PDB file of N, CA and C in Angstrom:
ATOM      1  N   MET Q 889      94.198-142.293 -94.752  1.00 50.00           N
ATOM      2  CA  MET Q 889      94.506-141.392 -93.729  1.00 50.00           C
ATOM      3  C   MET Q 889      93.149-140.985 -93.136  1.00 50.00           C
ATOM      4  N   ALA Q 890      93.156-141.226 -91.860  1.00 57.00           N
ATOM      5  CA  ALA Q 890      91.995-140.787 -91.126  1.00 57.00           C
ATOM      6  C   ALA Q 890      92.177-139.450 -90.502  1.00 57.00           C
ATOM      7  N   LYS Q 891      91.221-138.725 -90.678  1.00 64.00           N
ATOM      8  CA  LYS Q 891      91.268-137.483 -90.087  1.00 64.00           C
ATOM      9  C   LYS Q 891      91.064-137.452 -88.675  1.00 64.00           C
ATOM     10  N   GLU Q 892      91.692-136.695 -87.808  1.00 63.00           N
ATOM     11  CA  GLU Q 892      91.243-136.809 -86.315  1.00 63.00           C
ATOM     12  C   GLU Q 892      90.217-135.771 -86.023  1.00 63.00           C
ATOM     13  N   GLU Q 893      89.348-136.043 -85.232  1.00 58.00           N
ATOM     14  CA  GLU Q 893      88.083-135.177 -84.852  1.00 58.00           C
ATOM     15  C   GLU Q 893      88.784-134.099 -83.894  1.00 58.00           C
ATOM     16  N   PRO Q 894      88.277-132.930 -84.197  1.00 63.00           N
ATOM     17  CA  PRO Q 894      88.600-131.820 -83.298  1.00 63.00           C
ATOM     18  C   PRO Q 894      88.241-132.073 -81.884  1.00 63.00           C
ATOM     19  N   PRO Q 895      89.018-131.503 -80.942  1.00 67.00           N
ATOM     20  CA  PRO Q 895      88.667-131.840 -79.494  1.00 67.00           C
ATOM     21  C   PRO Q 895      87.163-131.386 -79.008  1.00 67.00           C
ATOM     22  N   SER Q 896      86.799-130.436 -79.604  1.00 73.00           N
ATOM     23  CA  SER Q 896      85.352-129.932 -79.358  1.00 73.00           C
ATOM     24  C   SER Q 896      84.269-130.998 -79.539  1.00 73.00           C
ATOM     25  N   ILE Q 897      84.492-131.650 -80.638  1.00 75.00           N
ATOM     26  CA  ILE Q 897      83.431-132.726 -81.137  1.00 75.00           C
ATOM     27  C   ILE Q 897      83.511-133.659 -80.088  1.00 75.00           C
ATOM     28  N   SER Q 898      84.733-134.329 -79.733  1.00 85.00           N
ATOM     29  CA  SER Q 898      84.853-135.354 -78.749  1.00 85.00           C
ATOM     30  C   SER Q 898      84.139-134.855 -77.363  1.00 85.00           C
ATOM     31  N   LYS Q 899      84.532-133.658 -76.910  1.00 86.00           N
ATOM     32  CA  LYS Q 899      83.918-133.175 -75.718  1.00 86.00           C
ATOM     33  C   LYS Q 899      82.402-133.070 -75.932  1.00 86.00           C
ATOM     34  N   ASP Q 900      81.920-132.616 -77.090  1.00 88.00           N
ATOM     35  CA  ASP Q 900      80.383-132.740 -77.228  1.00 88.00           C
ATOM     36  C   ASP Q 900      79.787-133.883 -77.226  1.00 88.00           C
ATOM     37  N   LEU Q 901      80.358-134.897 -77.785  1.00 91.00           N
ATOM     38  CA  LEU Q 901      79.972-136.454 -77.676  1.00 91.00           C
ATOM     39  C   LEU Q 901      79.911-136.837 -76.162  1.00 91.00           C
ATOM     40  N   GLN Q 902      80.916-136.522 -75.493  1.00 91.00           N
ATOM     41  CA  GLN Q 902      80.890-137.022 -74.076  1.00 91.00           C
ATOM     42  C   GLN Q 902      80.003-136.357 -73.283  1.00 91.00           C
ATOM     43  N   GLU Q 903      79.643-135.126 -73.500  1.00 92.00           N
ATOM     44  CA  GLU Q 903      78.645-134.273 -72.818  1.00 92.00           C
ATOM     45  C   GLU Q 903      77.173-134.909 -73.239  1.00 92.00           C
ATOM     46  N   LEU Q 904      76.986-135.212 -74.487  1.00 93.00           N
ATOM     47  CA  LEU Q 904      75.772-135.855 -74.906  1.00 93.00           C
ATOM     48  C   LEU Q 904      75.518-137.210 -74.255  1.00 93.00           C
ATOM     49  N   GLN Q 905      76.676-137.914 -74.216  1.00 94.00           N
ATOM     50  CA  GLN Q 905      76.674-139.254 -73.533  1.00 94.00           C
ATOM     51  C   GLN Q 905      76.276-139.256 -72.185  1.00 94.00           C
ATOM     52  N   ARG Q 906      76.812-138.265 -71.557  1.00 94.00           N
ATOM     53  CA  ARG Q 906      76.652-137.960 -70.041  1.00 94.00           C
ATOM     54  C   ARG Q 906      75.080-137.645 -69.833  1.00 94.00           C
ATOM     55  N   LYS Q 907      74.643-136.687 -70.570  1.00 95.00           N
ATOM     56  CA  LYS Q 907      73.228-136.283 -70.461  1.00 95.00           C
ATOM     57  C   LYS Q 907      72.352-137.547 -70.858  1.00 95.00           C
ATOM     58  N   LEU Q 908      72.534-138.323 -71.904  1.00 94.00           N
ATOM     59  CA  LEU Q 908      71.691-139.440 -71.980  1.00 94.00           C
ATOM     60  C   LEU Q 908      71.716-140.444 -70.919  1.00 94.00           C
ATOM     61  N   SER Q 909      72.963-140.642 -70.402  1.00 95.00           N
ATOM     62  CA  SER Q 909      72.898-141.604 -69.318  1.00 95.00           C
ATOM     63  C   SER Q 909      72.274-141.179 -68.174  1.00 95.00           C
ATOM     64  N   LEU Q 910      72.242-139.784 -67.801  1.00 95.00           N
ATOM     65  CA  LEU Q 910      71.389-139.205 -66.716  1.00 95.00           C
ATOM     66  C   LEU Q 910      69.980-139.385 -67.124  1.00 95.00           C
ATOM     67  N   LEU Q 911      69.502-139.075 -68.252  1.00 94.00           N
ATOM     68  CA  LEU Q 911      68.026-139.320 -68.631  1.00 94.00           C
ATOM     69  C   LEU Q 911      67.735-140.842 -68.512  1.00 94.00           C
ATOM     70  N   ILE Q 912      68.517-141.829 -68.848  1.00 92.00           N
ATOM     71  CA  ILE Q 912      68.209-143.092 -68.807  1.00 92.00           C
ATOM     72  C   ILE Q 912      68.124-143.521 -67.278  1.00 92.00           C
ATOM     73  N   ASP Q 913      69.033-142.939 -66.442  1.00 93.00           N
ATOM     74  CA  ASP Q 913      68.944-143.355 -65.025  1.00 93.00           C
ATOM     75  C   ASP Q 913      67.825-142.678 -64.281  1.00 93.00           C
ATOM     76  N   SER Q 914      67.396-141.485 -64.676  1.00 93.00           N
ATOM     77  CA  SER Q 914      66.178-140.904 -64.080  1.00 93.00           C
ATOM     78  C   SER Q 914      64.884-141.659 -64.502  1.00 93.00           C
ATOM     79  N   VAL Q 915      64.896-142.266 -65.713  1.00 89.00           N
ATOM     80  CA  VAL Q 915      63.720-142.973 -66.136  1.00 89.00           C
ATOM     81  C   VAL Q 915      63.758-144.358 -65.284  1.00 89.00           C
ATOM     82  N   GLN Q 916      64.860-145.009 -65.258  1.00 88.00           N
ATOM     83  CA  GLN Q 916      64.919-146.304 -64.558  1.00 88.00           C
ATOM     84  C   GLN Q 916      64.714-146.122 -63.056  1.00 88.00           C
ATOM     85  N   ASN Q 917      64.995-144.991 -62.420  1.00 92.00           N
ATOM     86  CA  ASN Q 917      64.781-144.714 -61.137  1.00 92.00           C
ATOM     87  C   ASN Q 917      63.313-144.150 -60.696  1.00 92.00           C
ATOM     88  N   ASN Q 918      62.519-143.904 -61.695  1.00 91.00           N
ATOM     89  CA  ASN Q 918      61.268-143.445 -61.463  1.00 91.00           C
ATOM     90  C   ASN Q 918      60.426-144.469 -60.765  1.00 91.00           C
ATOM     91  N   SER Q 919      59.675-144.123 -59.816  1.00 92.00           N
ATOM     92  CA  SER Q 919      58.885-145.119 -58.980  1.00 92.00           C
ATOM     93  C   SER Q 919      57.890-145.846 -59.697  1.00 92.00           C
ATOM     94  N   LYS Q 920      57.196-145.007 -60.730  1.00 93.00           N
ATOM     95  CA  LYS Q 920      56.199-145.877 -61.596  1.00 93.00           C
ATOM     96  C   LYS Q 920      56.820-146.717 -62.367  1.00 93.00           C
ATOM     97  N   VAL Q 921      58.013-146.412 -62.993  1.00 90.00           N
ATOM     98  CA  VAL Q 921      58.553-147.429 -63.700  1.00 90.00           C
ATOM     99  C   VAL Q 921      59.042-148.621 -63.103  1.00 90.00           C
ATOM    100  N   VAL Q 922      59.503-148.423 -61.811  1.00 92.00           N
ATOM    101  CA  VAL Q 922      59.912-149.537 -61.006  1.00 92.00           C
ATOM    102  C   VAL Q 922      58.749-150.431 -60.570  1.00 92.00           C
ATOM    103  N   ALA Q 923      57.701-149.787 -60.267  1.00 94.00           N
ATOM    104  CA  ALA Q 923      56.381-150.630 -59.977  1.00 94.00           C
ATOM    105  C   ALA Q 923      55.996-151.431 -61.360  1.00 94.00           C
ATOM    106  N   LEU Q 924      55.990-150.665 -62.427  1.00 90.00           N
ATOM    107  CA  LEU Q 924      55.591-151.375 -63.627  1.00 90.00           C
ATOM    108  C   LEU Q 924      56.565-152.603 -63.885  1.00 90.00           C
ATOM    109  N   MET Q 925      57.926-152.486 -63.758  1.00 90.00           N
ATOM    110  CA  MET Q 925      58.638-153.465 -63.971  1.00 90.00           C
ATOM    111  C   MET Q 925      58.695-154.722 -63.045  1.00 90.00           C
ATOM    112  N   LYS Q 926      58.078-154.457 -61.713  1.00 93.00           N
ATOM    113  CA  LYS Q 926      58.029-155.489 -60.869  1.00 93.00           C
ATOM    114  C   LYS Q 926      56.726-156.234 -60.857  1.00 93.00           C
ATOM    115  N   SER Q 927      55.851-155.658 -61.746  1.00 95.00           N
ATOM    116  CA  SER Q 927      54.558-156.462 -62.005  1.00 95.00           C
ATOM    117  C   SER Q 927      54.807-157.579 -62.996  1.00 95.00           C
ATOM    118  N   PRO Q 928      53.762-158.351 -63.105  1.00 95.00           N
ATOM    119  CA  PRO Q 928      53.717-159.542 -63.998  1.00 95.00           C
ATOM    120  C   PRO Q 928      53.867-159.098 -65.511  1.00 95.00           C
ATOM    121  N   VAL Q 929      53.259-157.945 -65.748  1.00 92.00           N
ATOM    122  CA  VAL Q 929      53.237-157.382 -67.073  1.00 92.00           C
ATOM    123  C   VAL Q 929      54.758-157.001 -67.491  1.00 92.00           C
ATOM    124  N   GLY Q 930      55.186-156.288 -66.562  1.00 91.00           N
ATOM    125  CA  GLY Q 930      56.639-155.714 -66.703  1.00 91.00           C
ATOM    126  C   GLY Q 930      57.552-156.807 -66.860  1.00 91.00           C
ATOM    127  N   GLN Q 931      57.572-157.900 -66.013  1.00 94.00           N
ATOM    128  CA  GLN Q 931      58.337-159.112 -66.192  1.00 94.00           C
ATOM    129  C   GLN Q 931      58.303-159.739 -67.507  1.00 94.00           C
ATOM    130  N   TYR Q 932      56.897-159.801 -68.030  1.00 95.00           N
ATOM    131  CA  TYR Q 932      56.743-160.586 -69.326  1.00 95.00           C
ATOM    132  C   TYR Q 932      57.440-159.660 -70.350  1.00 95.00           C
ATOM    133  N   LEU Q 933      57.186-158.327 -70.409  1.00 91.00           N
ATOM    134  CA  LEU Q 933      57.666-157.529 -71.451  1.00 91.00           C
ATOM    135  C   LEU Q 933      59.244-157.364 -71.395  1.00 91.00           C
ATOM    136  N   ASP Q 934      59.645-157.593 -70.175  1.00 91.00           N
ATOM    137  CA  ASP Q 934      61.092-157.526 -69.937  1.00 91.00           C
ATOM    138  C   ASP Q 934      61.753-158.927 -70.627  1.00 91.00           C
ATOM    139  N   LYS Q 935      61.085-159.919 -70.722  1.00 95.00           N
ATOM    140  CA  LYS Q 935      61.613-161.128 -71.108  1.00 95.00           C
ATOM    141  C   LYS Q 935      61.234-161.192 -72.729  1.00 95.00           C
ATOM    142  N   HIS Q 936      60.407-160.224 -73.277  1.00 95.00           N
ATOM    143  CA  HIS Q 936      60.020-160.256 -74.733  1.00 95.00           C
ATOM    144  C   HIS Q 936      60.219-158.974 -75.177  1.00 95.00           C
ATOM    145  N   PRO Q 937      61.583-158.516 -75.539  1.00 94.00           N
ATOM    146  CA  PRO Q 937      61.760-157.252 -75.984  1.00 94.00           C
ATOM    147  C   PRO Q 937      61.212-156.824 -77.512  1.00 94.00           C
ATOM    148  N   PHE Q 938      61.000-157.779 -78.250  1.00 96.00           N
ATOM    149  CA  PHE Q 938      60.417-157.471 -79.502  1.00 96.00           C
ATOM    150  C   PHE Q 938      58.944-157.071 -79.341  1.00 96.00           C
ATOM    151  N   LEU Q 939      58.276-157.803 -78.614  1.00 94.00           N
ATOM    152  CA  LEU Q 939      56.833-157.506 -78.260  1.00 94.00           C
ATOM    153  C   LEU Q 939      56.782-156.118 -77.687  1.00 94.00           C
ATOM    154  N   THR Q 940      57.646-155.829 -76.692  1.00 92.00           N
ATOM    155  CA  THR Q 940      57.682-154.453 -76.115  1.00 92.00           C
ATOM    156  C   THR Q 940      57.926-153.330 -77.185  1.00 92.00           C
ATOM    157  N   LEU Q 941      58.855-153.645 -78.097  1.00 95.00           N
ATOM    158  CA  LEU Q 941      59.246-152.618 -79.102  1.00 95.00           C
ATOM    159  C   LEU Q 941      57.975-152.474 -80.069  1.00 95.00           C
ATOM    160  N   THR Q 942      57.253-153.525 -80.387  1.00 96.00           N
ATOM    161  CA  THR Q 942      56.179-153.405 -81.220  1.00 96.00           C
ATOM    162  C   THR Q 942      54.980-152.736 -80.601  1.00 96.00           C
ATOM    163  N   LEU Q 943      54.752-152.933 -79.347  1.00 93.00           N
ATOM    164  CA  LEU Q 943      53.719-152.182 -78.572  1.00 93.00           C
ATOM    165  C   LEU Q 943      54.000-150.625 -78.528  1.00 93.00           C
ATOM    166  N   LEU Q 944      55.293-150.339 -78.331  1.00 92.00           N
ATOM    167  CA  LEU Q 944      55.735-148.934 -78.203  1.00 92.00           C
ATOM    168  C   LEU Q 944      55.502-148.181 -79.554  1.00 92.00           C
ATOM    169  N   VAL Q 945      55.967-148.885 -80.591  1.00 95.00           N
ATOM    170  CA  VAL Q 945      55.753-148.327 -81.863  1.00 95.00           C
ATOM    171  C   VAL Q 945      54.301-148.204 -82.157  1.00 95.00           C
ATOM    172  N   PHE Q 946      53.435-149.156 -82.001  1.00 94.00           N
ATOM    173  CA  PHE Q 946      51.979-149.157 -82.248  1.00 94.00           C
ATOM    174  C   PHE Q 946      51.240-148.012 -81.475  1.00 94.00           C
ATOM    175  N   VAL Q 947      51.787-147.884 -80.153  1.00 92.00           N
ATOM    176  CA  VAL Q 947      51.225-146.667 -79.340  1.00 92.00           C
ATOM    177  C   VAL Q 947      51.561-145.362 -79.998  1.00 92.00           C
ATOM    178  N   ALA Q 948      52.729-145.259 -80.368  1.00 91.00           N
ATOM    179  CA  ALA Q 948      53.276-143.962 -80.936  1.00 91.00           C
ATOM    180  C   ALA Q 948      52.601-143.601 -82.084  1.00 91.00           C
ATOM    181  N   VAL Q 949      52.655-144.587 -83.094  1.00 94.00           N
ATOM    182  CA  VAL Q 949      51.971-144.192 -84.315  1.00 94.00           C
ATOM    183  C   VAL Q 949      50.488-144.128 -84.207  1.00 94.00           C
ATOM    184  N   SER Q 950      49.694-144.872 -83.354  1.00 94.00           N
ATOM    185  CA  SER Q 950      48.352-144.745 -83.323  1.00 94.00           C
ATOM    186  C   SER Q 950      47.970-143.478 -82.523  1.00 94.00           C
ATOM    187  N   ALA Q 951      48.818-142.759 -81.884  1.00 92.00           N
ATOM    188  CA  ALA Q 951      48.518-141.382 -81.194  1.00 92.00           C
ATOM    189  C   ALA Q 951      48.117-140.440 -82.282  1.00 92.00           C
ATOM    190  N   VAL Q 952      48.755-140.373 -83.409  1.00 92.00           N
ATOM    191  CA  VAL Q 952      48.404-139.412 -84.218  1.00 92.00           C
ATOM    192  C   VAL Q 952      47.008-139.376 -84.966  1.00 92.00           C
ATOM    193  N   PRO Q 953      46.457-140.537 -85.425  1.00 94.00           N
ATOM    194  CA  PRO Q 953      44.998-140.685 -85.848  1.00 94.00           C
ATOM    195  C   PRO Q 953      44.025-140.300 -84.709  1.00 94.00           C
ATOM    196  N   VAL Q 954      44.490-140.734 -83.498  1.00 94.00           N
ATOM    197  CA  VAL Q 954      43.454-140.628 -82.460  1.00 94.00           C
ATOM    198  C   VAL Q 954      43.422-138.985 -82.154  1.00 94.00           C
ATOM    199  N   GLY Q 955      44.767-138.273 -82.017  1.00 93.00           N
ATOM    200  CA  GLY Q 955      44.705-136.935 -81.974  1.00 93.00           C
ATOM    201  C   GLY Q 955      43.800-136.275 -83.071  1.00 93.00           C
ATOM    202  N   PHE Q 956      43.858-136.702 -84.258  1.00 96.00           N
ATOM    203  CA  PHE Q 956      43.212-135.987 -85.287  1.00 96.00           C
ATOM    204  C   PHE Q 956      41.729-136.189 -85.037  1.00 96.00           C
ATOM    205  N   PHE Q 957      41.300-137.329 -84.664  1.00 97.00           N
ATOM    206  CA  PHE Q 957      39.919-137.584 -84.488  1.00 97.00           C
ATOM    207  C   PHE Q 957      39.343-136.725 -83.326  1.00 97.00           C
ATOM    208  N   ILE Q 958      40.127-136.759 -82.175  1.00 97.00           N
ATOM    209  CA  ILE Q 958      39.659-135.787 -81.111  1.00 97.00           C
ATOM    210  C   ILE Q 958      39.501-134.379 -81.676  1.00 97.00           C
ATOM    211  N   LEU Q 959      40.628-133.911 -82.471  1.00 97.00           N
ATOM    212  CA  LEU Q 959      40.461-132.612 -82.918  1.00 97.00           C
ATOM    213  C   LEU Q 959      39.247-132.360 -83.827  1.00 97.00           C
ATOM    214  N   LEU Q 960      38.915-133.457 -84.592  1.00 97.00           N
ATOM    215  CA  LEU Q 960      37.760-133.262 -85.405  1.00 97.00           C
ATOM    216  C   LEU Q 960      36.476-133.178 -84.601  1.00 97.00           C
ATOM    217  N   VAL Q 961      36.409-133.970 -83.571  1.00 97.00           N
ATOM    218  CA  VAL Q 961      35.182-133.926 -82.760  1.00 97.00           C
ATOM    219  C   VAL Q 961      35.140-132.586 -82.090  1.00 97.00           C
ATOM    220  N   VAL Q 962      36.292-132.058 -81.604  1.00 97.00           N
ATOM    221  CA  VAL Q 962      36.111-130.777 -80.906  1.00 97.00           C
ATOM    222  C   VAL Q 962      35.695-129.577 -81.884  1.00 97.00           C
ATOM    223  N   LEU Q 963      36.290-129.671 -83.224  1.00 97.00           N
ATOM    224  CA  LEU Q 963      35.888-128.676 -84.079  1.00 97.00           C
ATOM    225  C   LEU Q 963      34.441-128.874 -84.572  1.00 97.00           C
ATOM    226  N   THR Q 964      34.157-130.076 -84.724  1.00 97.00           N
ATOM    227  CA  THR Q 964      32.465-130.212 -85.058  1.00 97.00           C
ATOM    228  C   THR Q 964      31.576-129.754 -83.959  1.00 97.00           C
ATOM    229  N   SER Q 965      32.041-130.031 -82.771  1.00 96.00           N
ATOM    230  CA  SER Q 965      31.261-129.562 -81.653  1.00 96.00           C
ATOM    231  C   SER Q 965      31.175-128.074 -81.608  1.00 96.00           C
ATOM    232  N   LEU Q 966      32.348-127.365 -81.769  1.00 95.00           N
ATOM    233  CA  LEU Q 966      32.255-125.970 -81.775  1.00 95.00           C
ATOM    234  C   LEU Q 966      31.468-125.370 -82.917  1.00 95.00           C
ATOM    235  N   ALA Q 967      31.539-126.110 -84.222  1.00 94.00           N
ATOM    236  CA  ALA Q 967      30.630-125.567 -85.212  1.00 94.00           C
ATOM    237  C   ALA Q 967      29.354-125.651 -84.980  1.00 94.00           C
ATOM    238  N   ALA Q 968      28.911-126.792 -84.320  1.00 94.00           N
ATOM    239  CA  ALA Q 968      27.440-127.042 -83.910  1.00 94.00           C
ATOM    240  C   ALA Q 968      27.089-125.917 -82.851  1.00 94.00           C
ATOM    241  N   PHE Q 969      27.687-125.773 -81.934  1.00 94.00           N
ATOM    242  CA  PHE Q 969      27.379-124.755 -80.877  1.00 94.00           C
ATOM    243  C   PHE Q 969      27.205-123.378 -81.471  1.00 94.00           C
ATOM    244  N   VAL Q 970      28.259-122.903 -82.503  1.00 92.00           N
ATOM    245  CA  VAL Q 970      28.039-121.681 -83.125  1.00 92.00           C
ATOM    246  C   VAL Q 970      26.780-121.702 -84.171  1.00 92.00           C
ATOM    247  N   GLY Q 971      26.462-122.736 -84.651  1.00 91.00           N
ATOM    248  CA  GLY Q 971      25.401-122.930 -85.413  1.00 91.00           C
ATOM    249  C   GLY Q 971      23.958-122.718 -84.748  1.00 91.00           C
ATOM    250  N   VAL Q 972      24.042-123.471 -83.571  1.00 91.00           N
ATOM    251  CA  VAL Q 972      22.756-123.419 -82.752  1.00 91.00           C
ATOM    252  C   VAL Q 972      22.766-121.969 -82.184  1.00 91.00           C
ATOM    253  N   ILE Q 973      23.735-121.220 -81.903  1.00 90.00           N
ATOM    254  CA  ILE Q 973      23.606-119.898 -81.367  1.00 90.00           C
ATOM    255  C   ILE Q 973      23.025-119.040 -82.491  1.00 90.00           C
ATOM    256  N   LEU Q 974      23.601-119.209 -83.682  1.00 88.00           N
ATOM    257  CA  LEU Q 974      23.276-118.274 -84.774  1.00 88.00           C
ATOM    258  C   LEU Q 974      21.865-118.537 -85.096  1.00 88.00           C
ATOM    259  N   LEU Q 975      21.342-119.760 -85.101  1.00 86.00           N
ATOM    260  CA  LEU Q 975      19.995-120.081 -85.555  1.00 86.00           C
ATOM    261  C   LEU Q 975      18.925-119.633 -84.403  1.00 86.00           C
ATOM    262  N   GLU Q 976      19.380-119.649 -83.140  1.00 84.00           N
ATOM    263  CA  GLU Q 976      18.460-119.057 -82.026  1.00 84.00           C
ATOM    264  C   GLU Q 976      18.406-117.559 -82.205  1.00 84.00           C
ATOM    265  N   ASP Q 977      19.506-116.926 -82.724  1.00 80.00           N
ATOM    266  CA  ASP Q 977      19.631-115.531 -82.703  1.00 80.00           C
ATOM    267  C   ASP Q 977      18.588-115.072 -83.806  1.00 80.00           C
ATOM    268  N   CYS Q 978      18.443-115.785 -84.894  1.00 73.00           N
ATOM    269  CA  CYS Q 978      17.738-115.343 -86.069  1.00 73.00           C
ATOM    270  C   CYS Q 978      16.198-115.513 -85.791  1.00 73.00           C
TER     271      CYS Q 978
END
């Protein structure tokens, strides 16, 4: 016996589907996305979806270590500046 979903869940799913389709349409109609997809690189990536997914995952995963490195550089620079100011003061 299958339970029927309450009407509110069905309406919520329809609303979520509508919002998702609007988001996808807005991305696909973006002028920069259209220009990229018309370029040779965009055409190549359109024909090779596995490579596109691999590049997307690589960029997303590599953003975290790069962010940590930039944070380390900024904190080290701030510590050096504070150290120089304290040494000059003494």
